[in-house]
Tab-separated table of C-alpha atoms and ligand atoms in Angstrom:
chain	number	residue	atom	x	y	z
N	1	UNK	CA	69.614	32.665	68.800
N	2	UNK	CA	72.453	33.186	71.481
N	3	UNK	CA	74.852	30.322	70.698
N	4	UNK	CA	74.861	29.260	74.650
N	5	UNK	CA	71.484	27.662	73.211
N	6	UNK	CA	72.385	25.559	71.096
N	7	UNK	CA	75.263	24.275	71.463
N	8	UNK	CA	77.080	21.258	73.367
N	9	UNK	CA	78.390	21.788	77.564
N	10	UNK	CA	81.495	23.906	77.148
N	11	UNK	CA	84.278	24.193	79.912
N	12	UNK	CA	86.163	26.263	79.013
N	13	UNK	CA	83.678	29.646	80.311
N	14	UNK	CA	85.616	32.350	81.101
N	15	UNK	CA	84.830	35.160	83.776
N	16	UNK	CA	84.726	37.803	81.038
N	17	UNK	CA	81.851	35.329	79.413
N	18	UNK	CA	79.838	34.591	82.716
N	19	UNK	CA	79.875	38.304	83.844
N	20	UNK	CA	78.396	39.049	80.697
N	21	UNK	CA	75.480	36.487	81.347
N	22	UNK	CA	74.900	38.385	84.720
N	23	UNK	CA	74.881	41.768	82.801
N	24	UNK	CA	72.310	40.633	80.356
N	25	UNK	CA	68.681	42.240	80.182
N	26	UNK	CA	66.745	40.386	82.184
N	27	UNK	CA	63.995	39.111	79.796
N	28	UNK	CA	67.021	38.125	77.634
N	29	UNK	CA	68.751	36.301	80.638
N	30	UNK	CA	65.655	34.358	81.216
N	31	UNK	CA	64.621	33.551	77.857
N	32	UNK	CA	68.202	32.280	76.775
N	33	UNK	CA	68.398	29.868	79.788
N	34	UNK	CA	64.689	28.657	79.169
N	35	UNK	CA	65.958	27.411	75.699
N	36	UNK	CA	69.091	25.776	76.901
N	37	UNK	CA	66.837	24.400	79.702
N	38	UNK	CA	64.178	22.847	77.127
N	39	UNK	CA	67.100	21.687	75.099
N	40	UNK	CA	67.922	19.042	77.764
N	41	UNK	CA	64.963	18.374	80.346
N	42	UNK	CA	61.582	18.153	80.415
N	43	UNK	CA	60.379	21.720	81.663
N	44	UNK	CA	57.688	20.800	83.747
N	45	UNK	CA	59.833	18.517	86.261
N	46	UNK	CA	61.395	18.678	88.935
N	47	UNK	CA	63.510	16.454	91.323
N	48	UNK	CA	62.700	16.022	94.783
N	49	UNK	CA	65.082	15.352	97.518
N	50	UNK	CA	64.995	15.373	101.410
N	51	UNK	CA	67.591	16.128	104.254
N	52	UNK	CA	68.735	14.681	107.441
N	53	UNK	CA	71.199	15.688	109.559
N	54	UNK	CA	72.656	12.544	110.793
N	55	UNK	CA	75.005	14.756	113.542
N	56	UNK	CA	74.170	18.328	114.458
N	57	UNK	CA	76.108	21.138	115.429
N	58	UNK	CA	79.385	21.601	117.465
N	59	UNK	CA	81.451	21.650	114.010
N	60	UNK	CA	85.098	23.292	114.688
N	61	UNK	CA	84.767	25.347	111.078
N	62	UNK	CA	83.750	28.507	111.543
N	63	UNK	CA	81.699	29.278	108.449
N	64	UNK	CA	79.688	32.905	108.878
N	65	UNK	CA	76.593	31.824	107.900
N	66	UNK	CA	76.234	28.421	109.578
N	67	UNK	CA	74.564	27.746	112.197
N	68	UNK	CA	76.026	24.252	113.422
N	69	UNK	CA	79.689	26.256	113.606
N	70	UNK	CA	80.899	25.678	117.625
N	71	UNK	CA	82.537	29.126	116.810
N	72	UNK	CA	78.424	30.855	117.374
N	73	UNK	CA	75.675	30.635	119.693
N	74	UNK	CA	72.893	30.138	118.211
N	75	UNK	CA	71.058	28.141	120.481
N	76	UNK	CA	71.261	25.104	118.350
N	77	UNK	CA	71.344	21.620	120.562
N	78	UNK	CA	74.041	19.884	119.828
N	79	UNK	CA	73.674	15.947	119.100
N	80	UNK	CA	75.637	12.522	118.323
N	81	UNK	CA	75.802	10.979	115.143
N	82	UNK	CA	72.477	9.099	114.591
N	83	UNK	CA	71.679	5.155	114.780
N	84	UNK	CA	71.290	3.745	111.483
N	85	UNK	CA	67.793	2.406	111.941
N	86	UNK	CA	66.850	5.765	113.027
N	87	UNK	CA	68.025	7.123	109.774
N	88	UNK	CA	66.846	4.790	107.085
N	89	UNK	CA	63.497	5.078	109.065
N	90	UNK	CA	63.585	8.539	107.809
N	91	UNK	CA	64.575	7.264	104.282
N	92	UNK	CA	61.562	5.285	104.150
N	93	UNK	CA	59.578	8.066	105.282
N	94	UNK	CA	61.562	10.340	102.807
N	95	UNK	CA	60.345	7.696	99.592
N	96	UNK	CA	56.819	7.832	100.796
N	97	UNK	CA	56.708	11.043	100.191
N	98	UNK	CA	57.898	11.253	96.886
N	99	UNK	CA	61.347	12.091	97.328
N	100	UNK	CA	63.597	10.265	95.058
N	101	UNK	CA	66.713	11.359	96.661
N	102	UNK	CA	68.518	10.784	100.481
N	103	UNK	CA	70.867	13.324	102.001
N	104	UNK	CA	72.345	12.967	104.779
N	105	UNK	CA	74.183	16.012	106.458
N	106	UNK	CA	76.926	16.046	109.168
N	107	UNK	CA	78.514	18.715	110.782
N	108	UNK	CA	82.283	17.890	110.833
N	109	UNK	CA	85.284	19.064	109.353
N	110	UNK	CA	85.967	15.199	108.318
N	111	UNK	CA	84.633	11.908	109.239
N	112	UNK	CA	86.639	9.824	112.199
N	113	UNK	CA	87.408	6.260	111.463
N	114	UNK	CA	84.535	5.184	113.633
N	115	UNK	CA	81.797	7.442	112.840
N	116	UNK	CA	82.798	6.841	109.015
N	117	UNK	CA	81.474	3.181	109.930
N	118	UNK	CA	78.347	3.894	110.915
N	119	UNK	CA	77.974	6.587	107.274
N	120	UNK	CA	78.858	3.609	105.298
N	121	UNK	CA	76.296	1.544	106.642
N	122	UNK	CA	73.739	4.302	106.424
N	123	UNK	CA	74.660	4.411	103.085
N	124	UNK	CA	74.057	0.935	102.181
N	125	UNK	CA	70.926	0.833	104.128
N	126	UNK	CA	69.177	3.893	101.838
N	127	UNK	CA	70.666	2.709	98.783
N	128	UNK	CA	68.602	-0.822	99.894
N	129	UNK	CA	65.255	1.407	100.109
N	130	UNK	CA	65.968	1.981	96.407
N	131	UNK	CA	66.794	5.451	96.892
N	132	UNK	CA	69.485	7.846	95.490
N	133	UNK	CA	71.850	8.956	97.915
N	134	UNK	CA	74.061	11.698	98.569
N	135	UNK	CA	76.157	12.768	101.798
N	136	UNK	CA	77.921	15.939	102.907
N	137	UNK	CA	80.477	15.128	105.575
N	138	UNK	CA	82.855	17.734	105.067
N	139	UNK	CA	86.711	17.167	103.768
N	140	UNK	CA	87.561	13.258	102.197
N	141	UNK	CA	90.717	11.496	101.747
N	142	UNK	CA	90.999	9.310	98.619
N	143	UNK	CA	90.066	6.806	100.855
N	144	UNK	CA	87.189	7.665	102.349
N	145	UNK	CA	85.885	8.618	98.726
N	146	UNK	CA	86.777	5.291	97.607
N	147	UNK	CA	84.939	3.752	100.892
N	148	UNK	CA	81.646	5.433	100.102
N	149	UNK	CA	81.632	5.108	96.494
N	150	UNK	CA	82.218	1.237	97.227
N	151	UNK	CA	79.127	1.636	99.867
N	152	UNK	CA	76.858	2.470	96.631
N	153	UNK	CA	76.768	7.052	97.357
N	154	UNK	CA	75.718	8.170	94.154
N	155	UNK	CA	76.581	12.200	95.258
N	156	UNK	CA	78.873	13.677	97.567
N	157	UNK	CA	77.559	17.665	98.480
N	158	UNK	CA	80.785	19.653	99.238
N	159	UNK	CA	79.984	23.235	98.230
N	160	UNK	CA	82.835	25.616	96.850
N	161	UNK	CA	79.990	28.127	98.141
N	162	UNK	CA	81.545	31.663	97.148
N	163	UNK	CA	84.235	32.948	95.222
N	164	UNK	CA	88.159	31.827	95.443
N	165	UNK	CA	88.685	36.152	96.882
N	166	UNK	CA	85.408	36.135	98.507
N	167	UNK	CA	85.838	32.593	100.389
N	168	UNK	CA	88.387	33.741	102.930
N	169	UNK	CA	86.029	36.963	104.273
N	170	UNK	CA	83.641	33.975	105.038
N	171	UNK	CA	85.656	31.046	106.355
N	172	UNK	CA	89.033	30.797	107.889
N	173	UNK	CA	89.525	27.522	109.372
N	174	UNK	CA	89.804	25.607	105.833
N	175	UNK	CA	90.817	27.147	102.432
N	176	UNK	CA	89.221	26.989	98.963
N	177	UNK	CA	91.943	24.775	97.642
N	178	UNK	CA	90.874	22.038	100.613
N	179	UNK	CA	87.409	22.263	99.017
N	180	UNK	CA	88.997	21.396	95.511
N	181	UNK	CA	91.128	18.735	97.132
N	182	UNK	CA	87.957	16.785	98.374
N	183	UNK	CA	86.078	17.510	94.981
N	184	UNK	CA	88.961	15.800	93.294
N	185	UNK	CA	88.639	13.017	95.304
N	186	UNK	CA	84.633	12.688	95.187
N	187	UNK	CA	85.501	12.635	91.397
N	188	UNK	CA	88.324	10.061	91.097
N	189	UNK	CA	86.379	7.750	93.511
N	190	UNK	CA	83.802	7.760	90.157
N	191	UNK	CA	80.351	9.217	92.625
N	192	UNK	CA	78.698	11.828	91.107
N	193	UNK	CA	79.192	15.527	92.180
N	194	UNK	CA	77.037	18.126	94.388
N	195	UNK	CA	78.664	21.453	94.451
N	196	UNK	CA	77.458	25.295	94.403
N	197	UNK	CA	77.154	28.229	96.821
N	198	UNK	CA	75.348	30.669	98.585
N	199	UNK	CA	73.928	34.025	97.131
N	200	UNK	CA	74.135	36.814	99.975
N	201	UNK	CA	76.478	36.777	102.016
N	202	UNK	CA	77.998	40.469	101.149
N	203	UNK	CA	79.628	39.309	98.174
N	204	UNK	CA	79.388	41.267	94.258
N	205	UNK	CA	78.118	40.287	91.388
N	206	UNK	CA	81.665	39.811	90.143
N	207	UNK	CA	82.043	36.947	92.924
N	208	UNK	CA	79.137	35.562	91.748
N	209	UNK	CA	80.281	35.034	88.119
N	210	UNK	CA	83.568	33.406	89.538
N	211	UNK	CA	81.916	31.157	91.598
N	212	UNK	CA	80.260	29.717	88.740
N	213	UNK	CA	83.247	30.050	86.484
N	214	UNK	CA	85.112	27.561	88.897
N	215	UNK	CA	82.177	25.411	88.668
N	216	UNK	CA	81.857	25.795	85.095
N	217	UNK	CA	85.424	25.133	83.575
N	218	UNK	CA	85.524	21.876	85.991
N	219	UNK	CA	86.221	19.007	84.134
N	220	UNK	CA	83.337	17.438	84.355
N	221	UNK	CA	80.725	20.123	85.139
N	222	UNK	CA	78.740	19.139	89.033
N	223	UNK	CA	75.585	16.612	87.918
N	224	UNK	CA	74.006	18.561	90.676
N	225	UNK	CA	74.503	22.887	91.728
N	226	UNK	CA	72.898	24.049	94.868
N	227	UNK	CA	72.273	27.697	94.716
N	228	UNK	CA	71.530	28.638	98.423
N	229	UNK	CA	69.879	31.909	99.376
N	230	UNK	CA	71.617	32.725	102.754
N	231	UNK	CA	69.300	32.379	105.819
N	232	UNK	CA	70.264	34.972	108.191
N	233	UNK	CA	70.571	32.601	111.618
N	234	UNK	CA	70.352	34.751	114.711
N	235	UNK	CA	74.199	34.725	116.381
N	236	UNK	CA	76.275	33.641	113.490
N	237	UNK	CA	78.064	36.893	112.167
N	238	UNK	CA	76.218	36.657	109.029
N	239	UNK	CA	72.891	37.381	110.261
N	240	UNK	CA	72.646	40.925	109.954
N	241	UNK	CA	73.284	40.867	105.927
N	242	UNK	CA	71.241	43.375	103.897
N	243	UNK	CA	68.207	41.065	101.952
N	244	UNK	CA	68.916	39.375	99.019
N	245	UNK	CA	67.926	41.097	95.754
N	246	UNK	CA	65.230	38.684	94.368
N	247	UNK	CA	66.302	39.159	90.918
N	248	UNK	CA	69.729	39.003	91.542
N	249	UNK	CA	69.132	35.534	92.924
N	250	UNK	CA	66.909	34.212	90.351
N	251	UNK	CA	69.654	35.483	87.904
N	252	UNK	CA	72.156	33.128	89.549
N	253	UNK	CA	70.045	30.648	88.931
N	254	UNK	CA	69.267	31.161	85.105
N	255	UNK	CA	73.586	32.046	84.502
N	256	UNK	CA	74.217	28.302	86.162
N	257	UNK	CA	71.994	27.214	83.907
N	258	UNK	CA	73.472	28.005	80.727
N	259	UNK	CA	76.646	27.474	81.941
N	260	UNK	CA	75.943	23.884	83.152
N	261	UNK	CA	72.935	22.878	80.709
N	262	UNK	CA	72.987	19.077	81.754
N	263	UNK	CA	73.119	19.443	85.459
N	264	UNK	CA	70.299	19.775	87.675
N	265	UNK	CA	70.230	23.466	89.193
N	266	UNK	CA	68.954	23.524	92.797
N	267	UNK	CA	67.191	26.360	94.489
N	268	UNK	CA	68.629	24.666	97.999
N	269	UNK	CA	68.702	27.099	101.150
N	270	UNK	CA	66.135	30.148	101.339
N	271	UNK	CA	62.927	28.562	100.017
N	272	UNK	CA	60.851	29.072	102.762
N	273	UNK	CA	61.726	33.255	102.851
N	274	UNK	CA	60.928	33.356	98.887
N	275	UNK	CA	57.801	34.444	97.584
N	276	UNK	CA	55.865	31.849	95.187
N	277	UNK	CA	56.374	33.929	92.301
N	278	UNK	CA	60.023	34.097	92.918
N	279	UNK	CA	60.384	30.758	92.662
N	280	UNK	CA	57.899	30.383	90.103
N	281	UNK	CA	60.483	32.535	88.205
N	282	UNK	CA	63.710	30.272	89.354
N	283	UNK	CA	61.734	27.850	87.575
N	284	UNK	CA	61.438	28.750	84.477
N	285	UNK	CA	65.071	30.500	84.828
N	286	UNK	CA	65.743	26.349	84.553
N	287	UNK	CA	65.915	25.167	88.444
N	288	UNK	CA	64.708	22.015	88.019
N	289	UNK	CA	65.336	20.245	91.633
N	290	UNK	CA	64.214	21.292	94.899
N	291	UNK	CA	64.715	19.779	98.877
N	292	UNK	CA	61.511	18.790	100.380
N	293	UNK	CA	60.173	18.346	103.706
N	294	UNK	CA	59.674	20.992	106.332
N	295	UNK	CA	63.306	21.157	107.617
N	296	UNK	CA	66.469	21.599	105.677
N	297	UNK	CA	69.236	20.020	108.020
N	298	UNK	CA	68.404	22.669	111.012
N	299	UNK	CA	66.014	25.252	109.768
N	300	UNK	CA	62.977	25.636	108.583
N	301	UNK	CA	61.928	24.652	104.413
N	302	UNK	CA	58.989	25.635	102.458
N	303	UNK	CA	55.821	23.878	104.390
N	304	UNK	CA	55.143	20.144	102.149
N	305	UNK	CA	51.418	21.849	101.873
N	306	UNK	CA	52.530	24.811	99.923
N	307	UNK	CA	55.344	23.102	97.839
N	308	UNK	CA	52.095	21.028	96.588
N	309	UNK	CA	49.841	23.980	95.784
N	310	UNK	CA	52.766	25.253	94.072
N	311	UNK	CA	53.302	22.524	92.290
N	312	UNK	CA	49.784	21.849	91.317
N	313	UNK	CA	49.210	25.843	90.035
N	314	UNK	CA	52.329	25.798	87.873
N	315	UNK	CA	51.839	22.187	86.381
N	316	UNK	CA	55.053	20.756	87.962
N	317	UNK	CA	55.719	17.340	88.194
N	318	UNK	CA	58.489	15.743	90.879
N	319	UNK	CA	60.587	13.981	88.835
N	320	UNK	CA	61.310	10.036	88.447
N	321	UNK	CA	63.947	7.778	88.501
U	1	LIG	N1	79.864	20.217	107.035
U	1	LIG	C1	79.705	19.916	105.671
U	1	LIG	C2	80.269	20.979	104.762
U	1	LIG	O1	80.348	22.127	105.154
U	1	LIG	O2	80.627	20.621	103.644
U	1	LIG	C3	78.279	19.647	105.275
U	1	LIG	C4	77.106	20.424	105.804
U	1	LIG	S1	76.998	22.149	105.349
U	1	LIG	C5	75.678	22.627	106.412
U	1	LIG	C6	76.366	22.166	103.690
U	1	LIG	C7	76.111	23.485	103.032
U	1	LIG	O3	74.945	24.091	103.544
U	1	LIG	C8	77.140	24.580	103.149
U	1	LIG	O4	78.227	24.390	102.282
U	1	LIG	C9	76.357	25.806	102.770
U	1	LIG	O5	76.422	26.019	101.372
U	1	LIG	C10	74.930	25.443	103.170
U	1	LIG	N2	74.463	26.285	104.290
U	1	LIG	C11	74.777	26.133	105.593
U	1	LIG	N3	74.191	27.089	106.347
U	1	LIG	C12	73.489	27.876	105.485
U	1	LIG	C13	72.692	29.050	105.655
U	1	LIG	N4	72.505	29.611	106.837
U	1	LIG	N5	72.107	29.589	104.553
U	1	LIG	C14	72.308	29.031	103.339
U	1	LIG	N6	73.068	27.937	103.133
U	1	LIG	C15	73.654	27.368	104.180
U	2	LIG	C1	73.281	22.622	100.135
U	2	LIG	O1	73.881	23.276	99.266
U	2	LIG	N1	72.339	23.112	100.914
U	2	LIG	C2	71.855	22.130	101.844
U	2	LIG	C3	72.629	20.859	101.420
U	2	LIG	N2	73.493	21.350	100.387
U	2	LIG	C4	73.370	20.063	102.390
U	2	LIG	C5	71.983	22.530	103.279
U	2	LIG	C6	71.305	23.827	103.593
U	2	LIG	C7	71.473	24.070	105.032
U	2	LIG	C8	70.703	25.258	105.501
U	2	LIG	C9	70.900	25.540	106.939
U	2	LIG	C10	70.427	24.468	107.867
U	2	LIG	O2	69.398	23.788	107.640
U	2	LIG	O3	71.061	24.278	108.910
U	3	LIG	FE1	80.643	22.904	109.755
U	3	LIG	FE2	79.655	22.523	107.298
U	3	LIG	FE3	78.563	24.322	108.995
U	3	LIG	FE4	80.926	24.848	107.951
U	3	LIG	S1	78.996	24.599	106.808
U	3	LIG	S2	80.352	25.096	110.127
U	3	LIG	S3	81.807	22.794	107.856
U	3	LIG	S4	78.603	22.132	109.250
């Protein structure tokens, strides 16, 4: 047996290594992370959790693929920050349906003092409901990481999302170093981490395998690694991308998987364009958490209907807490 399967989280991956992974046979890439997946969670489960975005749009960055970025039309309304009530009132809703996680989304290059207010309270509110919660407000100081972590946020979402060479074809109004700054920060304020990327945007297989080498030889490995699969959003410049290669996607998934045994893998972005097979096959490559609910934080998700059939013909089960 490939020693990735059997033995402890290592950190010390390096690109060599993970390209290797990627060039694997594929039966052999998906049996290998199958074992280390068995090795440390229950197959057949799955966490569920659900997205809000407490304030849409106008964001200064000017990430390619995103659709909130003020730098794009893409006919997005633009909206304040949220009232609490409004937003634990979707937290409720969020629990009812089986979700066992709370994200809440904003599109801003950091918080201001006064909007950072309102988060906290949010915060305390889901946390209240008995829920897990996580929050993606773009860059922290130590300070704000300590604020939220005091609030009760369990994950902070701050995506490294490509490679450290690939990064700057794809955003220029921050670098990757500010994303490691914040991570740092999310870290020594003790809340657990959310960090992946985005599978294609343009970039090689090569970027790829760094982007998960960065991940990998973290200290402490993310407890939680989104793997988006880009959705092409009319009028940002990303949209006319060539399709993601299925299997190159669901072999993203099965490399962060061995690389980061103990950390839930997340097939995040992209759901609703993959087929049920595909993700029938992310599954078993060891994705083991999903987002729910019929919108992401501005478009569409898999329909709750079909994630259920799904579910039901593959014998999944959402995870508890
Ligand atoms: N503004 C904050 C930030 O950038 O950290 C938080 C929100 S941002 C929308 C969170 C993540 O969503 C991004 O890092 C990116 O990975 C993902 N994302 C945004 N637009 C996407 C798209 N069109 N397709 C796939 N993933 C996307
Ligand atoms: C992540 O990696 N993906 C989620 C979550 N973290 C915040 C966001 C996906 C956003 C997709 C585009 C949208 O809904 O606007
Ligand atoms: Fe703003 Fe985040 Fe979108 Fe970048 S990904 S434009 S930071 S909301």
């Amino acid at each position: 047996m490939h020693q990735a399967a059997v033995s402890a989280p290592r950190h010390d991956w390096t690109v060599e290594e993970v390209r290797a992974l990627f060039a694997m046979p594929f039966n052999d890439l998906l049996f290998l992370a199958a074992s280390v997946h068995r090795r440390h969670f229950d197959a057949n489960k799955v966490q569920l959790s659900r997205l809000l975005s407490i304030k849409t749009g106008s964001c200064p960055e000017d990430c390619k693929y995103c659709p909130q970025s003020a730098h794009y039309d893409t006919g997005l309304e633009k909206e304040q920050l949220m009232e609490v009530e409004k937003v634990l009132a979707a937290a409720r809703k969020a629990k009812e349906d089986g979700s066992t996680r709370f994200c809440m989304g904003a599109a801003w290059r950091n918080p201001t003092d006064k909007d950072f207010t309102k988060v906290l309270r949010m915060v305390e509110g889901v946390k209240a409901l008995g829920l897990e919660s996580c929050a993606t407000l773009g860059m922290l100081t130590g300070e704000q990481a300590h604020a939220l972590a005091d609030a009760g946020l369990d994950y902070y979402n701050h995506n490294i999302d490509t490679s450290e060479e690939h990064y700057k074809e794809i955003i220029t109004t921050r670098t990757f170093e500010d994303r490691l700054e914040t991570l740092a920060n999310v870290r020594q304020a003790g809340m657990k981490v959310c960090c992946g990327g985005i599978v294609g945007m343009g970039e090689s297989e090569d970027d790829r395998a760094a982007m998960l080498t960065t991940l990998a030889t973290m200290d402490e490995h993310p407890e939680s690694v989104p793997v988006n699969m880009l959705i092409r959003v009319p009028g940002t410049p990303l949209e006319g991308v060539k399709d993601t290669d299925p299997l190159e996607f669901i072999r993203t998934v099965a490399v962060a998987r061995i690389l980061m045994p103990k950390s839930h893998v997340r097939i995040a972005a992209g759901r609703q364009a993959m087929s049920d097979e595909m993700q029938a096959m992310c599954f078993f490559a060891g994705c083991n958490s999903i987002f729910t609910g019929e919108v992401l934080l501005t478009a569409g998700n898999a329909a709750p209907n079909r994630d259920q059939s799904l579910f039901d013909r593959l014998g999944l089960q959402p995870e508890t807490l």
